[in-house]
Structure formats: C-alpha cells, structure tokens
Amino acid sequence: MNFIRNHYSDTTLRRTPEQVEKEKTILCFPFNRWLMFPAAFIFQAICGSLYAWSVWNNPIDGEIYGLDSKNVPLKSNAPTTFYLAVGFFGLSAAINGPWLERVGPFKASLVGTTLFFIGNMLASLGIHLKNMGLVYFGYGVVGGCGLGLSYISPVSALQKWFPDRRGIAGGFAVCGFGAGSIALAKVPLPLKAAVGLTNCFITLGCCYFVVMLACCVVFRSPPPGYTVNGMDIYRNVVNSNGDVEAFKTEKSASKVENPASRMTLTDSISSSEYRLIYIMFFGNSIAGLVVLSRLSNIVTGIFDKTSDTASTIVSINGGFNLAGRMFFAAASDKLGRKNAYIVMLAAQVIILASLPTIMDAKNYPAFLAFIWILTACYGGGFGSIPAFLCDMFGPTNIGALHGIILTAWSTAGVGGGLLFTYIYNNLIKNGYTVKDTWIYSANLYWILGVAAVGFIFIMFVRTSIRDRLLPPVTGEFTRIRLFGRLIRFGTFGIKVVGKEQEEAEWGAYVGSRSSPETLQEVSYSGNKAEIEEEKN
C-alpha cells in the first residue's frame, strides 16, 4: 500500500540543468513547440491501428485453427485479442500515468513504443507456432500495455506546451488516433497477400517502431518557467509574452494563481469532481463503443443494404469520429469544457431515444444522420477530455488522471460489449432474427440509461472556484449552477439561491480567509462563457 500511495502522490518531473538545456534544441536547431503537433498526430495514428484489429480476425483464426469447406475458420477466438488489448490499454495508462509525469514524455513514449514492438513480434511468433495464447499475451497484453502508455505520453506534453490552446492541442492528438484506424485498416490484407500473415506483424511492427521512435525524439516537457501568450502552464498571468505568434485575446490567463496549480494527484483523484467526470465520460463513451461497433450489422440486417454499402458507411462514420474529436475540442475552447459535454451528452440522449423508432420505420437517411452525429459526439468526448482534466486539476497531474479516466473507456468497451452480446445472443436464441429491430432496440434502452446518467452527472461538476470553495449550508447534499443561478439540493428540498444571498455568503467566506486575494473567481474551464454565466 505504501508503494501505491507513494506512486500516486509524486508527479514531479526531475531534470538536471544539462537536460533542460539539451531539450531546448532538436538536431542542433532551436526547438519549436509546433513540432509537437505533427509528431503527436503520426504517433497517435499508429496507436490507432488497434481499432483496425477486426481485419486480422479471420486470417489469424484460419491460420491457427484451419478452414472448413466454406473457407470459414473452424474457431473464432482472435477477437478476444482486441478485448484484451483494450483492457490492458486502459490499465497501463492508469498505472503508468504518474511515472510518465516523473520521467517525461520522451522516456515514457520510448518504453511504450518498445512494448508495442515486442507485442507485434510475439504475435507473429504465436501465429507461426499456431499458439493463440501467445497472440493473446503478445498483442493483447504486452502490446496493449505499450499502446496505453504511448497514447497518454504526447497528450500530456501537449497540454503543457499549449496552455493557450488546450482544446485544440488535445483534440488534434487524439484526432490522429482516429485517423490511424481509418488509414491503417487498408494495409493488412494487401500486405498479407504479399508477404504472408506471419511476416505481416514483423513488417508492420518494424515500420511502426521506426516511425514511432522518430516521433519520440520530438516529445519533451517545457522548460522551468515556460510562458506563452501571457500565461504559464497553469494559465496564471505572467508579465511577458513568450509567443509572438499566439493570438492575443481575453481568453488568456487568470489574474490570480490558479488553485489547480496547488492540487496534488491524490487530492485530484479523491475529489468529487473527478469522480463525476469519470462517470460522465463513461456515459459519453459507451454509446460510441457499443452501438457503433454493430453499425455494419444494422445497415445490412435492418436496412437490407449490401456489405459493400455497409463498409462505406462505416468508413464515413470513422470520418465523423475524426471530425468530432477536432470540432468539439476546438469548440470547448470557446464554449467551455462543461458546456461542450452538456451539448454532446444531450445530443446522445436524444439520438439514443429516437433510434428505435427510426429503425422500426426503416428511415435510412434519418438513421445515418443520427448515427453520424452520435459518432461525432463520442469522438468529441475523447478530444475534449485532456483539456477538461488539465483545466480542473493542473498540467502536472494530466498524465495520471488521463490514464485513469481511460479505464472508463476500456470498461465501457469490454463490459458494455459483453452485455450487448449477451442480450443479443439471448434474443436470437429466443426466435428473433437479424432482421428484427428489437435485438438492437433492447440494448439501446439500457445504453440510453447510462448516457442519461452521464448527462445528469456533468451538471454537478463545479468548474469555477466559487462553486468549488463556497462551504455547504446546513443540510445541503450537493449543488449545481444553471443559467448563472446556484441551485442547492438537501434536506430542505431544492432551493434556488438569489444573487444577493450568494454574494453575501461568498463575501463572508472570503473575509474568513487569511489570503482572500487568492480566492477570486477563476474558471477552471479556461473560457469566457462560464465566467460570464456566473457573473450574470
């Protein structure tokens, strides 16, 4: 227990003056923070090859177990590799997050790259020896751990280098993850035809390793005292502007010290806000992971379209996933992170409630429009979460907190997928066919419930310093702010607090503190929208 406590209590990056000086240059040229963007995108695109695993299922099962007279594999066990990889992806990110912050993104991404390379080599050996267990261990366990650590490394660094563009920086990085799933899905089958299945993993593993290694060289943390666009990495105001090309707007820094700069990792993890965000993110993720994984089956079974048409729809759907990551992440810089998630979750709830009716009516255009919006909201949740966590809990905690919250995604993917499959298979056994909408609608209702819980929980996330520090009154359970008004829930029922009463309570609280100047209102979401909402 002491080891675990110490592991999660220390996120301090330790570098010698020589290391700091060395990281100011790259290949003898001055380092520019904008190099992080293409490097992170390419790095994440390779990590996104995980989403293309389904392309390997039939070839691997056929190679290990053989084929029947219809050229169908005798067993179908390869998909388990994907579930293992997703599970260990989240586990690795959660466990290694604090270590990433201590050693920096270069070492962490290098270790992640090496583990992913070893995983590909072990998978190749497993296929050669016709040993599915070795494929599970190689790609699922070792490769999954490598991908989890690799995924969070550039995201953590970008949040520190771009405090003025946190949403865009986080969205662009995870956008690469989505792009990789689209582009790299087209590679395996032609490569298999050219070099054979066993050599595919060797070839791809080596190519991935070389490209990812080149990207690792770019990854680094800002030097001590780094400032940009009039702010430090915590968005505290500074006297100098270290980035002449950054746009100069009022969205910049706080005029007082951001309290997130004093939060430890253990304080962040144990906070009610982090628990609420975790559940919210679970609700946002489950619709994308579970429903969209069955999109091809719905298109062919319910709407009687061809496999080629379904493949095209899935590809277009991937594009909306990609666009959503970038669009909502960038929009959150203007709207505020909380407001962006309210929009995304509200859209998901409405769409999930409408889909059963749309499928019963066989309204194909409406189905596609709703599914693509649903996918964009799922991608937007992924793109916005790094900046949301960084605003709320500080950039020195982002690696660990981002890693832990990815367990919500992996749990939604594995647990939600298994539950969906159980209900689906049970309905098929009871006489339903793939042409019946109920086999999907029955699952959509419980997914709707989970998404609705996420929508409710985001309302209770307090993003301003006043909402987080104002002491509760007697009998108060919790409180939310809607349209600038504070609403309390407690033994007294539901009470809307007037502005005069709120100001009086806040003034009394500030007056009771020894350093009232540090308690001025600061938006944790780094945007003007929520500040203006609270003032009105």
XYZ file of C-alpha atoms in Angstrom:
536
model
C 0.000 0.000 0.000
C 2.834 2.406 0.750
C 4.245 1.808 -2.728
C 0.889 2.587 -4.339
C 0.437 5.677 -2.160
C 3.923 6.949 -2.991
C 3.481 6.134 -6.672
C 0.343 8.245 -6.989
C 1.492 11.078 -4.732
C 4.573 12.111 -6.722
C 4.221 13.651 -10.195
C 7.267 15.926 -10.075
C 9.425 15.913 -13.202
C 13.091 15.853 -12.266
C 15.659 17.092 -14.775
C 19.231 18.272 -14.459
C 20.150 21.729 -15.813
C 22.057 19.919 -18.576
C 18.928 18.011 -19.605
C 16.839 21.173 -19.644
C 19.416 22.918 -21.800
C 19.674 19.949 -24.155
C 15.899 19.837 -24.678
C 15.906 23.433 -25.926
C 17.290 22.185 -29.244
C 16.493 19.353 -31.642
C 19.087 18.227 -34.213
C 21.095 21.385 -33.473
C 18.098 23.640 -34.224
C 16.048 25.562 -31.636
C 13.041 23.535 -30.535
C 9.649 24.879 -31.600
C 6.545 23.760 -29.758
C 4.632 23.416 -33.049
C 6.748 20.375 -33.921
C 4.722 18.549 -31.293
C 1.573 18.681 -33.425
C 2.669 16.555 -36.428
C 4.754 14.250 -34.234
C 1.811 13.600 -31.891
C -0.590 13.095 -34.798
C 1.606 10.498 -36.522
C 2.420 8.769 -33.232
C -1.256 8.546 -32.302
C -2.203 7.368 -35.800
C -0.031 4.287 -35.310
C -1.595 3.709 -31.891
C -4.961 3.903 -33.667
C -4.089 0.751 -35.618
C -5.625 -1.034 -32.613
C -9.085 -0.077 -33.927
C -8.322 -1.940 -37.157
C -7.786 -5.275 -35.370
C -11.020 -6.771 -36.736
C -9.310 -7.036 -40.134
C -6.976 -9.658 -38.613
C -9.662 -11.845 -37.011
C -10.487 -14.259 -39.842
C -6.908 -14.552 -41.215
C -5.490 -15.361 -37.752
C -8.269 -17.827 -36.859
C -7.890 -19.513 -40.238
C -4.110 -19.743 -39.918
C -4.201 -21.218 -36.408
C -7.340 -23.406 -36.472
C -7.806 -24.087 -40.189
C -10.777 -23.540 -42.522
C -13.928 -25.527 -43.240
C -15.297 -26.394 -46.662
C -16.835 -22.905 -46.962
C -13.472 -21.272 -46.253
C -14.658 -20.158 -42.800
C -12.341 -20.520 -39.754
C -13.150 -23.531 -37.576
C -12.947 -21.365 -34.441
C -13.354 -17.633 -33.783
C -11.042 -16.687 -30.907
C -8.950 -13.889 -32.434
C -11.465 -11.126 -31.431
C -10.560 -11.812 -27.790
C -7.158 -10.283 -28.538
C -8.828 -6.921 -29.148
C -10.721 -7.024 -25.847
C -7.508 -7.890 -24.010
C -5.662 -5.046 -25.738
C -8.412 -2.537 -24.840
C -8.415 -3.717 -21.218
C -4.647 -3.523 -20.785
C -4.590 -0.244 -22.738
C -6.672 1.401 -20.006
C -4.898 -0.427 -17.178
C -1.456 0.574 -18.422
C -2.474 4.208 -18.872
C -3.927 4.318 -15.342
C -0.915 2.675 -13.674
C 1.856 4.406 -15.620
C 0.410 7.936 -15.632
C 2.298 9.151 -12.519
C 5.528 7.583 -13.791
C 5.074 9.431 -17.095
C 4.920 12.737 -15.237
C 8.069 11.898 -13.263
C 10.258 10.840 -16.197
C 8.809 12.970 -19.000
C 7.112 12.123 -22.318
C 10.294 11.061 -24.153
C 11.176 8.142 -21.864
C 7.547 7.116 -21.413
C 6.785 7.104 -25.140
C 10.043 5.220 -25.790
C 9.042 2.469 -23.351
C 5.532 2.351 -24.829
C 6.944 2.099 -28.356
C 9.263 -0.743 -27.340
C 6.451 -2.695 -25.668
C 4.233 -2.319 -28.743
C 7.087 -3.556 -30.950
C 7.656 -6.581 -28.704
C 3.911 -7.269 -28.755
C 3.871 -7.396 -32.550
C 6.865 -9.731 -32.606
C 5.254 -12.089 -30.070
C 2.002 -12.078 -32.062
C 3.959 -13.056 -35.180
C 5.628 -15.884 -33.270
C 2.269 -17.049 -31.914
C 0.825 -17.233 -35.428
C 3.896 -19.123 -36.677
C 3.637 -21.635 -33.814
C -0.182 -21.758 -34.144
C -0.471 -20.763 -30.479
C -3.394 -18.402 -29.844
C -2.338 -17.923 -26.214
C 0.905 -16.331 -27.370
C -1.070 -13.996 -29.651
C -3.225 -13.037 -26.673
C -0.184 -12.352 -24.500
C 1.853 -10.657 -27.217
C -0.557 -8.231 -28.828
C -3.296 -8.228 -26.179
C -1.219 -7.877 -23.003
C 2.246 -6.575 -23.953
C 1.086 -4.604 -27.000
C -1.954 -3.235 -25.129
C 0.267 -2.006 -22.273
C 2.568 -0.320 -24.773
C -0.316 1.372 -26.569
C -1.788 2.693 -23.305
C 1.477 4.321 -22.266
C 2.101 5.596 -25.797
C -1.357 7.135 -26.033
C -1.098 9.371 -22.957
C 2.534 10.485 -23.469
C 2.099 13.100 -26.246
C -1.268 14.247 -24.866
C 0.337 15.086 -21.521
C 3.137 17.046 -23.195
C 0.806 18.991 -25.497
C -1.309 20.209 -22.585
C 1.799 21.745 -21.023
C 3.155 23.302 -24.219
C -0.212 24.783 -25.283
C -1.997 26.269 -22.225
C -3.444 28.856 -24.629
C -4.881 26.183 -26.951
C -5.580 23.218 -24.712
C -8.720 22.082 -26.519
C -7.173 22.203 -29.980
C -3.959 20.553 -28.772
C -5.752 17.649 -27.114
C -8.222 17.259 -29.964
C -5.519 17.229 -32.628
C -3.577 14.499 -30.836
C -6.488 12.122 -30.343
C -7.660 13.002 -33.848
C -4.576 11.127 -35.025
C -5.762 8.058 -33.119
C -8.996 8.084 -35.112
C -7.216 8.758 -38.406
C -4.941 5.762 -37.898
C -7.893 3.424 -37.540
C -9.132 4.518 -40.968
C -5.860 4.612 -42.891
C -4.134 1.560 -41.418
C -7.200 -0.688 -41.815
C -6.433 -0.809 -45.546
C -2.885 -2.112 -45.074
C -3.124 -5.662 -43.585
C -4.858 -7.617 -46.366
C -2.677 -6.422 -49.285
C 0.415 -6.893 -47.106
C -0.727 -10.411 -46.172
C -1.072 -11.286 -49.839
C 2.449 -10.020 -50.496
C 4.477 -11.397 -47.542
C 2.239 -13.849 -45.684
C 0.397 -13.475 -42.363
C 3.351 -14.225 -40.065
C 5.594 -11.703 -41.783
C 2.830 -9.070 -41.682
C 3.288 -8.492 -37.967
C 7.077 -8.467 -38.326
C 6.944 -5.952 -41.192
C 4.369 -3.675 -39.617
C 5.984 -3.950 -36.185
C 9.355 -2.827 -37.551
C 7.832 0.026 -39.581
C 5.781 1.200 -36.631
C 8.819 1.066 -34.370
C 10.988 3.222 -36.647
C 8.313 5.903 -37.172
C 7.289 5.995 -33.503
C 10.939 6.202 -32.447
C 11.405 9.289 -34.635
C 8.347 10.883 -33.008
C 9.649 10.094 -29.512
C 12.677 12.304 -30.168
C 10.346 15.301 -30.509
C 8.408 14.717 -27.280
C 9.556 16.723 -24.241
C 8.181 18.865 -21.430
C 8.505 22.674 -21.366
C 11.482 24.138 -19.507
C 11.005 25.540 -15.980
C 9.347 28.944 -16.048
C 7.840 28.393 -19.505
C 5.349 31.095 -20.532
C 3.290 31.628 -23.666
C 0.685 34.189 -24.680
C 0.971 35.878 -21.294
C 0.422 32.726 -19.209
C 2.309 29.864 -17.623
C 1.371 26.187 -17.943
C -1.295 26.652 -15.232
C -2.827 29.613 -17.136
C -1.620 32.025 -14.444
C -0.925 35.510 -15.768
C 2.724 36.467 -16.334
C 4.410 39.713 -17.271
C 5.949 38.562 -20.523
C 4.527 37.166 -23.713
C 6.772 34.351 -24.844
C 4.864 33.518 -28.023
C 4.536 36.321 -30.507
C 2.509 34.242 -32.981
C -0.208 33.322 -30.458
C -3.477 35.192 -30.808
C -3.947 37.774 -28.085
C -7.498 37.620 -26.755
C -9.149 37.966 -23.372
C -9.351 34.190 -23.095
C -5.808 34.145 -21.782
C -4.605 33.799 -18.246
C -6.122 34.194 -14.832
C -5.041 37.310 -12.943
C -4.610 35.262 -9.791
C -2.949 31.965 -9.074
C -4.980 29.081 -10.456
C -5.838 26.795 -7.494
C -5.294 23.782 -9.795
C -1.579 24.583 -9.595
C -1.638 23.556 -5.931
C -3.616 20.331 -6.304
C -1.760 17.081 -5.735
C -2.560 13.936 -7.688
C -4.116 12.227 -4.671
C -6.278 15.292 -3.987
C -7.410 15.279 -7.609
C -8.250 11.565 -7.703
C -10.197 11.730 -4.440
C -12.155 14.861 -5.406
C -15.869 14.632 -6.113
C -15.357 16.493 -9.398
C -13.041 13.798 -10.743
C -15.481 11.041 -9.811
C -18.306 12.914 -11.528
C -16.199 13.442 -14.665
C -15.261 9.743 -14.664
C -18.913 8.652 -14.657
C -19.795 11.317 -17.214
C -17.027 10.099 -19.530
C -18.231 6.510 -19.129
C -21.705 7.586 -20.257
C -20.284 9.527 -23.188
C -18.096 6.608 -24.314
C -20.457 3.660 -24.093
C -22.751 4.690 -26.956
C -19.842 5.122 -29.331
C -18.068 1.938 -28.348
C -21.047 -0.422 -28.211
C -23.640 0.848 -30.692
C -21.200 1.852 -33.400
C -19.367 -1.470 -33.242
C -22.615 -3.001 -34.596
C -23.179 -0.387 -37.288
C -22.309 -2.678 -40.197
C -24.704 -5.374 -38.915
C -27.538 -2.855 -38.533
C -27.050 -1.493 -42.048
C -27.114 -4.959 -43.647
C -29.681 -6.626 -41.359
C -32.234 -3.902 -40.641
C -31.954 -1.782 -43.784
C -31.128 -4.611 -46.240
C -28.035 -2.913 -47.673
C -25.074 -4.773 -49.197
C -21.815 -5.488 -47.393
C -20.036 -3.014 -49.658
C -22.515 -0.297 -48.726
C -22.100 -1.116 -45.045
C -18.312 -0.917 -45.399
C -18.644 2.529 -46.981
C -20.973 3.713 -44.207
C -18.508 2.504 -41.558
C -15.672 4.387 -43.284
C -17.717 7.597 -43.434
C -18.628 7.040 -39.797
C -14.918 6.941 -38.966
C -14.588 10.328 -40.620
C -17.277 11.765 -38.323
C -15.446 10.272 -35.348
C -12.354 12.106 -36.539
C -14.176 15.380 -37.189
C -15.937 15.251 -33.824
C -12.653 14.957 -31.946
C -11.340 18.109 -33.568
C -14.590 20.117 -33.736
C -15.764 19.713 -30.144
C -12.249 20.027 -28.726
C -11.788 23.348 -30.533
C -15.328 24.451 -29.639
C -14.663 23.731 -25.963
C -12.007 26.478 -26.009
C -14.858 28.921 -26.700
C -17.902 27.285 -25.083
C -16.165 25.843 -22.048
C -15.454 22.153 -21.438
C -18.531 21.559 -19.290
C -20.848 23.270 -21.755
C -19.368 21.248 -24.617
C -20.051 17.986 -22.772
C -23.595 19.099 -21.951
C -24.207 19.603 -25.680
C -22.641 16.257 -26.618
C -24.436 14.205 -23.966
C -27.784 15.894 -24.621
C -27.438 15.050 -28.316
C -26.522 11.448 -27.482
C -29.520 11.020 -25.169
C -31.942 12.418 -27.773
C -30.482 10.251 -30.542
C -30.451 7.034 -28.492
C -34.077 7.625 -27.514
C -35.036 8.173 -31.165
C -33.124 5.356 -32.861
C -35.587 2.509 -32.040
C -38.430 4.453 -33.694
C -36.272 5.342 -36.677
C -35.213 1.707 -37.183
C -38.816 0.489 -36.874
C -39.826 2.995 -39.565
C -36.874 1.909 -41.753
C -35.959 5.597 -42.237
C -32.456 5.109 -43.613
C -31.459 8.789 -44.197
C -32.545 9.761 -40.674
C -30.707 6.746 -39.247
C -27.455 7.741 -40.952
C -27.755 11.375 -39.881
C -28.374 10.426 -36.244
C -25.645 7.785 -36.161
C -23.067 10.159 -37.594
C -23.962 12.864 -35.067
C -23.782 10.251 -32.301
C -20.312 9.273 -33.505
C -19.144 12.897 -33.664
C -20.243 13.365 -30.031
C -18.365 10.215 -28.997
C -15.230 11.476 -30.740
C -15.734 14.925 -29.232
C -15.761 13.430 -25.747
C -12.392 11.836 -26.404
C -10.969 15.017 -27.896
C -12.088 17.318 -25.083
C -11.259 15.224 -22.011
C -7.499 16.029 -21.817
C -8.128 19.784 -21.741
C -11.016 19.383 -19.260
C -8.818 17.430 -16.832
C -5.930 19.845 -17.293
C -8.129 22.870 -16.568
C -9.634 21.266 -13.495
C -6.606 19.621 -11.887
C -3.470 21.148 -13.410
C -0.994 20.025 -16.105
C 1.325 18.171 -13.707
C -1.479 15.691 -12.974
C -2.804 15.285 -16.520
C -0.840 12.134 -17.430
C -2.063 10.133 -14.453
C -5.631 11.472 -14.469
C -5.996 10.943 -18.218
C -4.670 7.425 -17.814
C -7.097 6.582 -15.022
C -10.095 8.003 -16.832
C -9.300 5.830 -19.852
C -10.298 2.859 -17.683
C -13.852 4.218 -18.038
C -13.466 3.859 -21.798
C -11.979 0.363 -21.587
C -14.639 -0.737 -19.080
C -17.366 0.639 -21.341
C -15.839 -1.161 -24.330
C -15.301 -4.535 -22.684
C -18.182 -4.640 -20.180
C -20.674 -2.904 -22.455
C -19.698 -5.075 -25.405
C -20.113 -8.287 -23.411
C -23.519 -7.189 -22.073
C -24.695 -6.184 -25.555
C -23.545 -9.536 -26.965
C -25.238 -11.488 -24.154
C -28.607 -9.762 -24.708
C -28.252 -10.006 -28.479
C -27.428 -13.735 -28.459
C -30.194 -14.469 -25.944
C -32.784 -12.782 -28.174
C -31.535 -14.699 -31.210
C -31.892 -17.975 -29.285
C -35.470 -16.999 -28.393
C -36.520 -16.780 -32.020
C -35.612 -13.268 -33.118
C -33.619 -12.834 -36.340
C -31.063 -10.309 -37.560
C -33.927 -8.603 -39.423
C -35.760 -7.765 -36.169
C -35.081 -4.293 -34.763
C -35.770 -5.447 -31.197
C -32.397 -7.231 -30.945
C -30.810 -3.761 -31.150
C -33.565 -1.669 -29.529
C -33.474 -3.790 -26.362
C -29.807 -2.820 -25.966
C -30.345 0.802 -26.936
C -32.602 1.351 -23.929
C -30.009 0.402 -21.313
C -27.342 2.338 -23.221
C -29.715 5.332 -23.180
C -29.967 4.990 -19.404
C -26.179 5.043 -18.997
C -25.838 8.091 -21.273
C -28.620 9.860 -19.330
C -26.734 9.264 -16.083
C -23.651 10.831 -17.665
C -25.731 13.852 -18.732
C -27.068 14.304 -15.193
C -23.660 13.924 -13.563
C -21.951 16.555 -15.741
C -24.430 19.090 -14.347
C -22.939 18.620 -10.892
C -19.304 19.237 -11.939
C -18.204 22.543 -10.431
C -15.897 24.371 -12.801
C -15.472 27.733 -11.041
C -13.557 28.493 -7.865
C -16.651 29.949 -6.201
C -18.731 26.805 -6.764
C -15.918 24.567 -5.539
C -14.925 26.524 -2.420
C -18.181 28.000 -1.141
C -18.976 25.956 2.015
C -22.224 23.938 2.020
C -25.081 25.189 4.168
C -26.675 23.050 6.848
C -28.486 20.065 5.312
C -27.031 20.577 1.815
C -26.246 17.407 -0.180
C -24.946 18.963 -3.387
C -25.492 21.911 -5.718
C -25.417 22.836 -9.378
C -25.395 26.061 -11.359
C -27.830 26.550 -14.228
C -28.038 29.748 -16.259
C -25.959 31.579 -13.687
C -28.154 30.588 -10.728
C -26.954 28.448 -7.838
C -29.358 25.589 -7.026
C -28.979 23.633 -3.784
C -30.253 20.127 -3.018
C -30.618 18.946 0.584
C -32.904 18.030 3.437
C -34.705 21.296 2.734
C -35.543 20.116 -0.791
C -34.484 22.131 -3.846
C -33.635 25.781 -3.311
C -32.652 28.426 -5.890
C -30.222 30.859 -4.278
C -30.695 34.548 -5.063
C -27.735 36.573 -6.304
C -27.728 38.842 -3.248
C -27.671 35.880 -0.866
C -24.923 34.198 -2.876
C -22.808 37.357 -2.876
C -23.281 37.703 0.895
C -22.225 34.086 1.514
C -19.210 34.427 -0.780
C -18.179 37.707 0.840
C -18.381 36.125 4.281
C -16.288 33.184 3.134
C -13.613 35.356 1.525
C -13.493 37.531 4.611
C -12.863 34.485 6.779
C -9.750 33.527 4.812
C -6.277 34.856 5.570
C -5.422 35.300 1.879
C -8.631 36.479 0.196
C -6.777 37.641 -2.908
C -6.212 34.021 -3.882
C -9.920 33.264 -3.799
C -11.161 35.385 -6.663
C -13.297 33.650 -9.211
C -11.321 31.633 -11.721
C -12.854 29.466 -14.402
C -11.280 26.013 -14.389
C -12.560 25.522 -17.904
C -10.372 28.245 -19.353
C -13.129 30.094 -21.193
C -15.145 33.268 -21.035
C -18.560 31.641 -21.383
C -18.743 30.148 -17.893
C -17.268 33.257 -16.261
C -19.905 35.462 -17.902
C -22.630 32.978 -16.970
C -21.667 33.206 -13.303
C -21.500 36.994 -13.332
C -24.970 37.421 -14.895
